[in-house]
mmCIF file of C-alpha atoms in Angstrom:
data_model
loop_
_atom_site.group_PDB
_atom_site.id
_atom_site.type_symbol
_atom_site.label_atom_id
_atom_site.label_comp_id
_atom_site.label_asym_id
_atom_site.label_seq_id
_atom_site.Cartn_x
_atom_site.Cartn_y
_atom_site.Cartn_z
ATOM 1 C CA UNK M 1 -149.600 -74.324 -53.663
ATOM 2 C CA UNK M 2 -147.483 -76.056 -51.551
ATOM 3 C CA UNK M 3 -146.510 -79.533 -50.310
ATOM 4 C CA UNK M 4 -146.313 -80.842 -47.394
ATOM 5 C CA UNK M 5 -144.941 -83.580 -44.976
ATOM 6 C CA UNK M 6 -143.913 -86.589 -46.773
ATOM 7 C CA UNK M 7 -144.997 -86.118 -49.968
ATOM 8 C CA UNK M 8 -142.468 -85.526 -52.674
ATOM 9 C CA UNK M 9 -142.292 -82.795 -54.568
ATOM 10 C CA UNK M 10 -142.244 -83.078 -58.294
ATOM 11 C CA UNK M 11 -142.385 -79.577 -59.382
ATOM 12 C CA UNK M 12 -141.347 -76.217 -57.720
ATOM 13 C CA UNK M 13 -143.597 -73.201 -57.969
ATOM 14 C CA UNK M 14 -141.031 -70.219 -58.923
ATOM 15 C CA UNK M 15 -142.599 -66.993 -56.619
ATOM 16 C CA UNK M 16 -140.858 -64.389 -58.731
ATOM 17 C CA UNK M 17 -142.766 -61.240 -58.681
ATOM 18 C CA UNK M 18 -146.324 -62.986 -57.564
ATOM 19 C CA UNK M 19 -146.007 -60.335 -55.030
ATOM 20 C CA UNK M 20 -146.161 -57.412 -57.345
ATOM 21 C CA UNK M 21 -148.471 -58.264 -59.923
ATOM 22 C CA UNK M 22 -149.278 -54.647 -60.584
ATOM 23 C CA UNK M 23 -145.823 -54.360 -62.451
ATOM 24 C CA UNK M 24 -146.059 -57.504 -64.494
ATOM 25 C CA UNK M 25 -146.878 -56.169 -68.190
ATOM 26 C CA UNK M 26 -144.573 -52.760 -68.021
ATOM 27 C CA UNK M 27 -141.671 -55.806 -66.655
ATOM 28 C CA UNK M 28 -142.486 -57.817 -69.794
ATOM 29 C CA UNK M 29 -142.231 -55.048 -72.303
ATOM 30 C CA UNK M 30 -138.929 -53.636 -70.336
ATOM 31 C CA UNK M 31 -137.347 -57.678 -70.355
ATOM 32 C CA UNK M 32 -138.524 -58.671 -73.673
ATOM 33 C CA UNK M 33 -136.661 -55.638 -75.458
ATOM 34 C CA UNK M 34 -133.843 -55.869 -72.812
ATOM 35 C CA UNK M 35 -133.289 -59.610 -73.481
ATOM 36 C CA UNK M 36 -133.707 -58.900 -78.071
ATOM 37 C CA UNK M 37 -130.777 -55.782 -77.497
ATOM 38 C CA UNK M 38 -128.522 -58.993 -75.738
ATOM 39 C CA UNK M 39 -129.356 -61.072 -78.219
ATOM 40 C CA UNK M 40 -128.548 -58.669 -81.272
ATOM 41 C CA UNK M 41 -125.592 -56.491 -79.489
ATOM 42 C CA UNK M 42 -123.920 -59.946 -78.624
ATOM 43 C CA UNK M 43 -125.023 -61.811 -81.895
ATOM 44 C CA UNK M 44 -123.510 -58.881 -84.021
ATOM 45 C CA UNK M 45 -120.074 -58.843 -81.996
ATOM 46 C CA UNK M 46 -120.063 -62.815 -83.205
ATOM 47 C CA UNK M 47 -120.651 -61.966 -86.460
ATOM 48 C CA UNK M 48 -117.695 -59.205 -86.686
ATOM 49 C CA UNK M 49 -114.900 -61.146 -84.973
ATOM 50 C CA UNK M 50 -116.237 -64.065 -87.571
ATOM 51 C CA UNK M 51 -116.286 -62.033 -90.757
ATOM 52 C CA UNK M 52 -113.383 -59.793 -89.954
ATOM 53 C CA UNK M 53 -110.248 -61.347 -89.998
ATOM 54 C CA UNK M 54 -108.148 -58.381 -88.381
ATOM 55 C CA UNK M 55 -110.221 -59.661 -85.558
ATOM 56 C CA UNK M 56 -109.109 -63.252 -85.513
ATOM 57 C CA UNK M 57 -106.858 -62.862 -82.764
ATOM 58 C CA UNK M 58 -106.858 -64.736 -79.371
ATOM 59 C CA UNK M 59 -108.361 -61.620 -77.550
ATOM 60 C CA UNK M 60 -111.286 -61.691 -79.750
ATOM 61 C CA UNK M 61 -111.391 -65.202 -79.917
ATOM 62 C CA UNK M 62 -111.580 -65.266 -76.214
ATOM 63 C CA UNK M 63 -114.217 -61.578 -76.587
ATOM 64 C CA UNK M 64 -116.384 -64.276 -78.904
ATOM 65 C CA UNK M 65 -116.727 -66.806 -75.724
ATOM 66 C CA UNK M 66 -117.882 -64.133 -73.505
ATOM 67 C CA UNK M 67 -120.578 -62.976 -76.539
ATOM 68 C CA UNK M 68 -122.012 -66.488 -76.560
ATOM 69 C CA UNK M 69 -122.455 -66.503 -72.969
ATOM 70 C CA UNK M 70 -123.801 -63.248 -72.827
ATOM 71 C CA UNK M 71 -126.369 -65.037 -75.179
ATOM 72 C CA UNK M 72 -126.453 -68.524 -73.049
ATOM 73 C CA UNK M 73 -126.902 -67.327 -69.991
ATOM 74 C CA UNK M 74 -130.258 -65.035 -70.159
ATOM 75 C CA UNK M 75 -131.342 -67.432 -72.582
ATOM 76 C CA UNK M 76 -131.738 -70.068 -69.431
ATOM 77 C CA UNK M 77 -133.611 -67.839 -67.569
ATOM 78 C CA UNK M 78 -135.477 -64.960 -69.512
ATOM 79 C CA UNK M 79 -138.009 -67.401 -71.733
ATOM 80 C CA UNK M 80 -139.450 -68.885 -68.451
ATOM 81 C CA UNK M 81 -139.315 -65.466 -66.651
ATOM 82 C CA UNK M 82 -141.564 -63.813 -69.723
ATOM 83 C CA UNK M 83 -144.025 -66.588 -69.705
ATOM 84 C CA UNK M 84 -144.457 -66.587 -65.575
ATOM 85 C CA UNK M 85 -144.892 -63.078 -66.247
ATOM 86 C CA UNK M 86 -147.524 -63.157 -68.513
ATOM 87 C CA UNK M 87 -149.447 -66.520 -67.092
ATOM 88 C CA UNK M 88 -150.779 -67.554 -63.531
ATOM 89 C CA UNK M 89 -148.770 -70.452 -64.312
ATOM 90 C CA UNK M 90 -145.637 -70.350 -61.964
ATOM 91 C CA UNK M 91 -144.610 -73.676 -61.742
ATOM 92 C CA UNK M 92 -141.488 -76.011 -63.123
ATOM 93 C CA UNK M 93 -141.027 -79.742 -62.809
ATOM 94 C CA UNK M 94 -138.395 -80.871 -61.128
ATOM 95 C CA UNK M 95 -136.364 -81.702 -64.128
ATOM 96 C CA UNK M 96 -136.535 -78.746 -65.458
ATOM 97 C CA UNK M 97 -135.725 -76.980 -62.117
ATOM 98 C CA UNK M 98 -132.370 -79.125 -62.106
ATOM 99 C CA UNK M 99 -132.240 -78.618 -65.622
ATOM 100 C CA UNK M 100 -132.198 -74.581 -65.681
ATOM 101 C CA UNK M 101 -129.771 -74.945 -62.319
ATOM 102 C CA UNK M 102 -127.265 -77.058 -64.145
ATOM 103 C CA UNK M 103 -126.808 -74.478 -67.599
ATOM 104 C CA UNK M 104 -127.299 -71.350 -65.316
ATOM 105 C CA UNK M 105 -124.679 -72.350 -62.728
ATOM 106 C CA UNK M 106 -122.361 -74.255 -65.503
ATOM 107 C CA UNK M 107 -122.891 -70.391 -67.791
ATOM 108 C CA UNK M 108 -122.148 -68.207 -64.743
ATOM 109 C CA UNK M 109 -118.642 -70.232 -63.922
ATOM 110 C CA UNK M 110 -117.714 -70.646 -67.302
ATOM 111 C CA UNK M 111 -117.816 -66.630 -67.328
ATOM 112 C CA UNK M 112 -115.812 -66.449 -63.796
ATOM 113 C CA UNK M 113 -113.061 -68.490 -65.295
ATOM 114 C CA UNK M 114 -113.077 -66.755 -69.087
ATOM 115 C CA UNK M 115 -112.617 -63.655 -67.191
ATOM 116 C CA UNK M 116 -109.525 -64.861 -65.082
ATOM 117 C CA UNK M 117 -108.104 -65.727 -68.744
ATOM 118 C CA UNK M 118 -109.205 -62.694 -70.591
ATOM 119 C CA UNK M 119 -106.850 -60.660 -67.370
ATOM 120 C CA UNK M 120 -104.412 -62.827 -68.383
ATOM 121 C CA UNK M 121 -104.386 -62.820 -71.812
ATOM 122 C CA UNK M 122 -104.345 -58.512 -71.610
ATOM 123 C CA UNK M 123 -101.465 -59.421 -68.913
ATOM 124 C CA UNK M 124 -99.078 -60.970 -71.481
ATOM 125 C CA UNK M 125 -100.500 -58.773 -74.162
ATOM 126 C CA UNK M 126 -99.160 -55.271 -72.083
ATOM 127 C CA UNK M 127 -96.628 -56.787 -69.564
ATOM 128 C CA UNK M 128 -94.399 -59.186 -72.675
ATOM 129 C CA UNK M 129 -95.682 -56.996 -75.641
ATOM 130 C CA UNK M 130 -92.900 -58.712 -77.777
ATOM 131 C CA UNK M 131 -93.532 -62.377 -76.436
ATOM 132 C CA UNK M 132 -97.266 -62.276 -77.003
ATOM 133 C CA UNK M 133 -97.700 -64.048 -80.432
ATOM 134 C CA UNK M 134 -95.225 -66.638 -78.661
ATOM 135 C CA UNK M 135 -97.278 -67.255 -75.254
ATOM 136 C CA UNK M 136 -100.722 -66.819 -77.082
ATOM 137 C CA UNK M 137 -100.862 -69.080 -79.569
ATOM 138 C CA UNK M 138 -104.133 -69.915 -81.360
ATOM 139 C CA UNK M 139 -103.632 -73.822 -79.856
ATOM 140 C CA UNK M 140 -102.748 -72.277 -76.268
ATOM 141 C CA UNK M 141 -105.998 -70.062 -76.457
ATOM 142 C CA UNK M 142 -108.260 -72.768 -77.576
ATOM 143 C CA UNK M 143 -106.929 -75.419 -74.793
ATOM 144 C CA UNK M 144 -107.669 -71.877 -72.379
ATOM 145 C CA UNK M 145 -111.143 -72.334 -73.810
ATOM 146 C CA UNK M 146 -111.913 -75.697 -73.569
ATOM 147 C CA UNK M 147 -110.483 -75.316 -70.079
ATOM 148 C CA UNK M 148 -112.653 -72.836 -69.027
ATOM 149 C CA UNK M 149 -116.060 -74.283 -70.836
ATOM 150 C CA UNK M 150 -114.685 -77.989 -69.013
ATOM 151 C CA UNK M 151 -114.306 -76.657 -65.146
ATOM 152 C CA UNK M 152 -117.578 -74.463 -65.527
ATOM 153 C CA UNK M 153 -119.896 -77.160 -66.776
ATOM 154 C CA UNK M 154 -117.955 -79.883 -64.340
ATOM 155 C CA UNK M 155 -118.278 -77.902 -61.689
ATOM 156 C CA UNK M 156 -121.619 -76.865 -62.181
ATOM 157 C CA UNK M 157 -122.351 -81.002 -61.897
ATOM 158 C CA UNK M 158 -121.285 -81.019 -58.678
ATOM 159 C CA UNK M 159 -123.146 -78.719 -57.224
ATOM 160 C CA UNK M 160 -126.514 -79.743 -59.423
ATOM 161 C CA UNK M 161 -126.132 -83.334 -58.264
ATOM 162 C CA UNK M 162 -125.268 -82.033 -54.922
ATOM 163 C CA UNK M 163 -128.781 -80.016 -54.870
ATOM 164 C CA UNK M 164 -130.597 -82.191 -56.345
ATOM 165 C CA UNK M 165 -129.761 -85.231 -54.356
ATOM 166 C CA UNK M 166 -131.169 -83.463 -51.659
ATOM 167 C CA UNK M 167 -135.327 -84.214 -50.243
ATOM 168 C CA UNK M 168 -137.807 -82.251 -50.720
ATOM 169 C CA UNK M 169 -140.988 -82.680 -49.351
ATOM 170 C CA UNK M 170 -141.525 -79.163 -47.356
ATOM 171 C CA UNK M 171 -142.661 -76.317 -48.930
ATOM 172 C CA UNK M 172 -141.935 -76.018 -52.867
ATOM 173 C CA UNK M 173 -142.062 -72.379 -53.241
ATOM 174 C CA UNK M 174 -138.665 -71.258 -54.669
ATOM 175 C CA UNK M 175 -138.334 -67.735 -53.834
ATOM 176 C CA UNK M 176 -136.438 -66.506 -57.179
ATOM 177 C CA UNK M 177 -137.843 -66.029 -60.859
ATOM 178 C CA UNK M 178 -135.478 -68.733 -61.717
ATOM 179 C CA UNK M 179 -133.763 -71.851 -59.787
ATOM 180 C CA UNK M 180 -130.634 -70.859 -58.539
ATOM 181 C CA UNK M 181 -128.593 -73.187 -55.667
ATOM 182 C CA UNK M 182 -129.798 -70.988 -52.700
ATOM 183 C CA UNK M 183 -133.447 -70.996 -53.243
ATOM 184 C CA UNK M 184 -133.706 -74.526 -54.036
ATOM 185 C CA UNK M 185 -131.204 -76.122 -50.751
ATOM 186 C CA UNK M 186 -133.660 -74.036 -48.463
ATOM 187 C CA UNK M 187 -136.801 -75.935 -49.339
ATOM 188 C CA UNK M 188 -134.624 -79.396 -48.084
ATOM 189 C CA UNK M 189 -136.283 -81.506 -45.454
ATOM 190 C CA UNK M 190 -132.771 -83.186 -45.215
ATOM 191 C CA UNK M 191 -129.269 -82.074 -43.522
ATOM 192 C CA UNK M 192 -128.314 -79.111 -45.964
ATOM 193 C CA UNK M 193 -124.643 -79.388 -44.217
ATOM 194 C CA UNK M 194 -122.889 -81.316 -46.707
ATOM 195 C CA UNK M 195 -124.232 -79.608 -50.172
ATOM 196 C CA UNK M 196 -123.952 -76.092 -48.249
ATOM 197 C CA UNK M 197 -119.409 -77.147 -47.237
ATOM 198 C CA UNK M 198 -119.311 -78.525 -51.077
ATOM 199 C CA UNK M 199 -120.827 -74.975 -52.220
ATOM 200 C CA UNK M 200 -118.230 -72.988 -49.751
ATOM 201 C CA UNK M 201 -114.763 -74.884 -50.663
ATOM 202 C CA UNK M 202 -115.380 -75.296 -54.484
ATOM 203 C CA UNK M 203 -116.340 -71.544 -54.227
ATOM 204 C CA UNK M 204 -113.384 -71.045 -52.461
ATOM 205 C CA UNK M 205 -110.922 -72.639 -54.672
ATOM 206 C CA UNK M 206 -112.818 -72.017 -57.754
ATOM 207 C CA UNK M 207 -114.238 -68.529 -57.827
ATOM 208 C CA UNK M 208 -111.408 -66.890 -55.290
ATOM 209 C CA UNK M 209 -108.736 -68.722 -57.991
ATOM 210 C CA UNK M 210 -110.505 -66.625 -60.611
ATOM 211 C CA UNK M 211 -110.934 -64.042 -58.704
ATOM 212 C CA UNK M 212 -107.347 -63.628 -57.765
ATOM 213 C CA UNK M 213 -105.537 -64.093 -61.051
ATOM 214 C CA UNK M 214 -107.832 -61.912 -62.259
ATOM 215 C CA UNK M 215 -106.581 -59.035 -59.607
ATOM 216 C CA UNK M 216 -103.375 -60.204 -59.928
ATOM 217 C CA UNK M 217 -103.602 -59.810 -63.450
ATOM 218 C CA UNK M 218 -104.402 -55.727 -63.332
ATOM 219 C CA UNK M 219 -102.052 -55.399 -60.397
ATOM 220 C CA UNK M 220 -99.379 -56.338 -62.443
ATOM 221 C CA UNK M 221 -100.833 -54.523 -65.705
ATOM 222 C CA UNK M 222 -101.506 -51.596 -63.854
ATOM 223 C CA UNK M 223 -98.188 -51.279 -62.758
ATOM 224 C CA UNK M 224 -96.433 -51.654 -66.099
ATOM 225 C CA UNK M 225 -98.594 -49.111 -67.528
ATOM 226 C CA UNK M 226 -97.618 -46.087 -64.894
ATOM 227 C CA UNK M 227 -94.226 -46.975 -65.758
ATOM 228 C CA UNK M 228 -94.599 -45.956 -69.244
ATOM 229 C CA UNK M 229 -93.427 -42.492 -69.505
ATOM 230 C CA UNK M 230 -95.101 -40.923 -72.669
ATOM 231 C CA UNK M 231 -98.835 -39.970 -71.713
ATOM 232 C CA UNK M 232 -99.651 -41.382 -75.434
ATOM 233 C CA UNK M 233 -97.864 -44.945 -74.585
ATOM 234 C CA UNK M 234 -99.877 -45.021 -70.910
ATOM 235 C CA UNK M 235 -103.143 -44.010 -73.364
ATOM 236 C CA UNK M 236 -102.510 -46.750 -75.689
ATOM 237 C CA UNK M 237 -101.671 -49.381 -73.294
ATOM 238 C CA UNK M 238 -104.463 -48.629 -71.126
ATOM 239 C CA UNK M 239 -107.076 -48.515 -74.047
ATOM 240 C CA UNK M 240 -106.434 -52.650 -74.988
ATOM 241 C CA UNK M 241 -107.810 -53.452 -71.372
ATOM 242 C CA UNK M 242 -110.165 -50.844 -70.495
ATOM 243 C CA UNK M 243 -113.134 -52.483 -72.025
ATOM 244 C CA UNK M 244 -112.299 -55.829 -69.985
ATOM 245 C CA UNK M 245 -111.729 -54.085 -67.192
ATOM 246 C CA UNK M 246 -115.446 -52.315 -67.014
ATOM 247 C CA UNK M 247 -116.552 -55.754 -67.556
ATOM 248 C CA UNK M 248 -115.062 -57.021 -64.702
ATOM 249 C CA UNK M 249 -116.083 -54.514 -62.516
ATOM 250 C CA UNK M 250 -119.874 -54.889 -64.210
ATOM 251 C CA UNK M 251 -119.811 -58.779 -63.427
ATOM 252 C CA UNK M 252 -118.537 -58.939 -59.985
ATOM 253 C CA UNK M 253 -120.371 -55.920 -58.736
ATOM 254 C CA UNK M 254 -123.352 -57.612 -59.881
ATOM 255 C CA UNK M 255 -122.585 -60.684 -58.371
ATOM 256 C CA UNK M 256 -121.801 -59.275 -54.871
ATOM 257 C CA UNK M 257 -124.671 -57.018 -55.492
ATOM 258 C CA UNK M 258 -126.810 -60.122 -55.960
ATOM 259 C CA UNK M 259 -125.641 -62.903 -53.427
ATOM 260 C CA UNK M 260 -123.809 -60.946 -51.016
ATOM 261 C CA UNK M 261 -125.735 -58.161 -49.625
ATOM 262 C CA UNK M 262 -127.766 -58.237 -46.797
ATOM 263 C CA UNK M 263 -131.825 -58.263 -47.622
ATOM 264 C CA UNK M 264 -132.905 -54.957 -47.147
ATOM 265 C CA UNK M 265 -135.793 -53.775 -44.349
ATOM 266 C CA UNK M 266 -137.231 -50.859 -46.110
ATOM 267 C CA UNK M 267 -138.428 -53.246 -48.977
ATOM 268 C CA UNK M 268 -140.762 -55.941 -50.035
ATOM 269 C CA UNK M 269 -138.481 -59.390 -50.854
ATOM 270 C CA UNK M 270 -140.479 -58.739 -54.254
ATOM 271 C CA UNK M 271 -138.407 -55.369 -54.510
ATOM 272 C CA UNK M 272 -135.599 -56.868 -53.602
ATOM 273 C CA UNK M 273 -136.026 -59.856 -56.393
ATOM 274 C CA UNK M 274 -136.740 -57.535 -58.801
ATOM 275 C CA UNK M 275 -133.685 -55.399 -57.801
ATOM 276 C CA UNK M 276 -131.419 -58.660 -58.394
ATOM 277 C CA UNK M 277 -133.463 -59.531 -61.829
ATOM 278 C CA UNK M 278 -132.737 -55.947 -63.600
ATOM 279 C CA UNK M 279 -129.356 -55.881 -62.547
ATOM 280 C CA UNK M 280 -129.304 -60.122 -63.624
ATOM 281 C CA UNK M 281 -130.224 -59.355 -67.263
ATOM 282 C CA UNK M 282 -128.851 -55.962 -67.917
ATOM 283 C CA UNK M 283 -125.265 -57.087 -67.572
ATOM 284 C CA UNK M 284 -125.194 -59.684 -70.998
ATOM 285 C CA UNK M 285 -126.866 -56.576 -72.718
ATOM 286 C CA UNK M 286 -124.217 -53.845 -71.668
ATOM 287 C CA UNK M 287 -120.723 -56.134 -72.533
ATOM 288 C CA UNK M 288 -121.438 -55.683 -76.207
ATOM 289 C CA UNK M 289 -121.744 -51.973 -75.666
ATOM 290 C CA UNK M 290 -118.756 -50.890 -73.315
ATOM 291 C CA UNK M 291 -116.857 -53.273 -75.972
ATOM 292 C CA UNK M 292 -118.426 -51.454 -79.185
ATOM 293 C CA UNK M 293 -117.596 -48.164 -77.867
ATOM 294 C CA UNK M 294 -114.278 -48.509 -76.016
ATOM 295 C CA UNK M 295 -112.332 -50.899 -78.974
ATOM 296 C CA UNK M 296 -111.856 -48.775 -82.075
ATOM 297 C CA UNK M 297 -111.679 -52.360 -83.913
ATOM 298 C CA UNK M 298 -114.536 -53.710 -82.664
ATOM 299 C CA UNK M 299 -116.647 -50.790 -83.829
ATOM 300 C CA UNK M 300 -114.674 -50.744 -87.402
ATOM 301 C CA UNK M 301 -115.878 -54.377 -88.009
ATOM 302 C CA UNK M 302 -119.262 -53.599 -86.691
ATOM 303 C CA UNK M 303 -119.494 -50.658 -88.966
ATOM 304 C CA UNK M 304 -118.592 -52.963 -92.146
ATOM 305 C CA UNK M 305 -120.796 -55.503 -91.284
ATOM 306 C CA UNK M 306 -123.621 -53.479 -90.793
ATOM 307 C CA UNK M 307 -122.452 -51.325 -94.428
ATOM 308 C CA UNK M 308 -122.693 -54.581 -95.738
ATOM 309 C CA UNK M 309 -125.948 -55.742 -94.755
ATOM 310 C CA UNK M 310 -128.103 -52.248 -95.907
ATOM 311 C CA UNK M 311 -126.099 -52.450 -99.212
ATOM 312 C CA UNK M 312 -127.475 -56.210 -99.358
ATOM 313 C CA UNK M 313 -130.694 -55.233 -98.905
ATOM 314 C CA UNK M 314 -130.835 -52.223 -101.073
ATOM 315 C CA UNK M 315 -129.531 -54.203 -103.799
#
């Protein structure tokens, strides 16, 4: 239902896929073992970098960060999206609207900016081979870290307190499975103006920052590699950033994929949401793969740890 005039809203009714209800149980089933392969793939990447101490590097330190977000960030919006799925029970209160904003916005930059340092950190590693241990320290990558996990959560504030200082007394449909900034600013009564320039610049300095020494990054890595002259040395080199790279490509082509293209005329804006929810939740559940399969390490560690747990429980 909606509200209207000058009452206030209190609660937000999230439309999802109302529109295609004849797709709600197969969507369940596919999301529920979608979101227990993220959970597992990522929570057994965790528990290799922890138990293997080859892997107690700064790139897997860093590899760790993106595995807990991989597990943060469907984890804000999945539980609500299976229950709304299964109930006629769409709605979230206002707090909890803000709430899911603030750790789904706060998640998705932390990512942007690990990324930027992950390029970086593969940068040094291929570009000052011999200077590595001396640049990337354990203290310079957890200050990277706390860095990264500080501007994403501070800069998700802004923009929640932005939103949310916004009125709402319109309609309180929020046409998404989940709150997410755009969504929520287009059911303001008031002048959107201000929260809509404070979403452009810090996107602009922010995310384009990232962006950009991210590119910069593979420019410059790209361009030490084809100056390697043995095919074996361009192999090897090219082999400690391949997985990263993928998972660059995989996040940002999501993300354009998501926000940036135009809303298609062919489809239902149910199609179109549920187009943007696959490809939402399938990226946390393919990072632990392209990482298990490209890094010989990774998959070494993951094959001892999961030696060790069938010996422990055929013992």
């Amino acid at each position: 239902m909606d509200v209207y005039n000058l009452t206030t809203v209190t609660q937000f009714i999230l439309i999802g896929l109302s529109d295609l209800p004849e797709v709600r149980y197969p969507l369940f089933v596919a999301f529920v073992i979608i979101y227990q392969i993220t959970l597992l793939g990522n929570g057994l990447i965790l528990l290799a970098i922890v138990t293997e101490k080859k892997l107690q590097t700064p790139m897997y330190y860093l590899l760790a960060n993106l595995s807990l977000l991989d597990i943060f960030c469907p984890s804000a919006t999945v539980p609500k999206m299976l229950k709304n799925l299964l109930t006629e029970d769409h709605s979230i209160s206002f707090v909890g609207c803000a709430l899911q904003l603030y750790f789904l916005v706060a998640l998705a930059g932390t990512e942007v900016f690990l990324l930027a340092v992950m390029a970086y950190d593969r940068y040094v590693a291929i570009c000052f081979p011999l200077r590595y241990s001396l640049i990337m320290t354990k203290v310079r990558c957890v200050q990277l870290l706390f860095g990264t996990w500080a501007a994403g959560f501070l800069n998700s504030f802004v923009h929640t307190m932005s939103t949310f200082s916004l009125s709402f007394c319109k309609s309180n449909r929020v046409n998404q499975y989940y709150c997410d900034i755009p969504p929520v600013v287009a059911l303001s009564c008031s002048s959107t103006y201000m929260a809509e320039v404070l979403l452009l610049v810090i996107a602009s300095i922010f995310g384009v920052g990232a962006f950009l020494i991210t590119l910069i990054s593979y420019i410059y890595i790209v361009s030490t590699i084809l100056k390697i002259r043995s095919a074996e040395g361009k192999r090897k080199a090219f082999s400690t950033c391949a997985s990263h790279l993928l998972v660059v490509f995989l996040f940002y082509g999501t993300t354009i994929f998501t926000y940036m293209r135009p809303t298609s005329s062919q489809h239902s804006p149910g199609r179109d949401r549920l187009i943007s929810m696959l490809y939402g939740v399938i990226t946390p559940m393919l990072n632990p793969i392209i990482y298990s399969l490209r890094n010989t390490e990774v998959k070494g560690a993951l094959r001892k740890v999961l030696h060790l747990r069938i010996c422990s429980q055929t013992a």
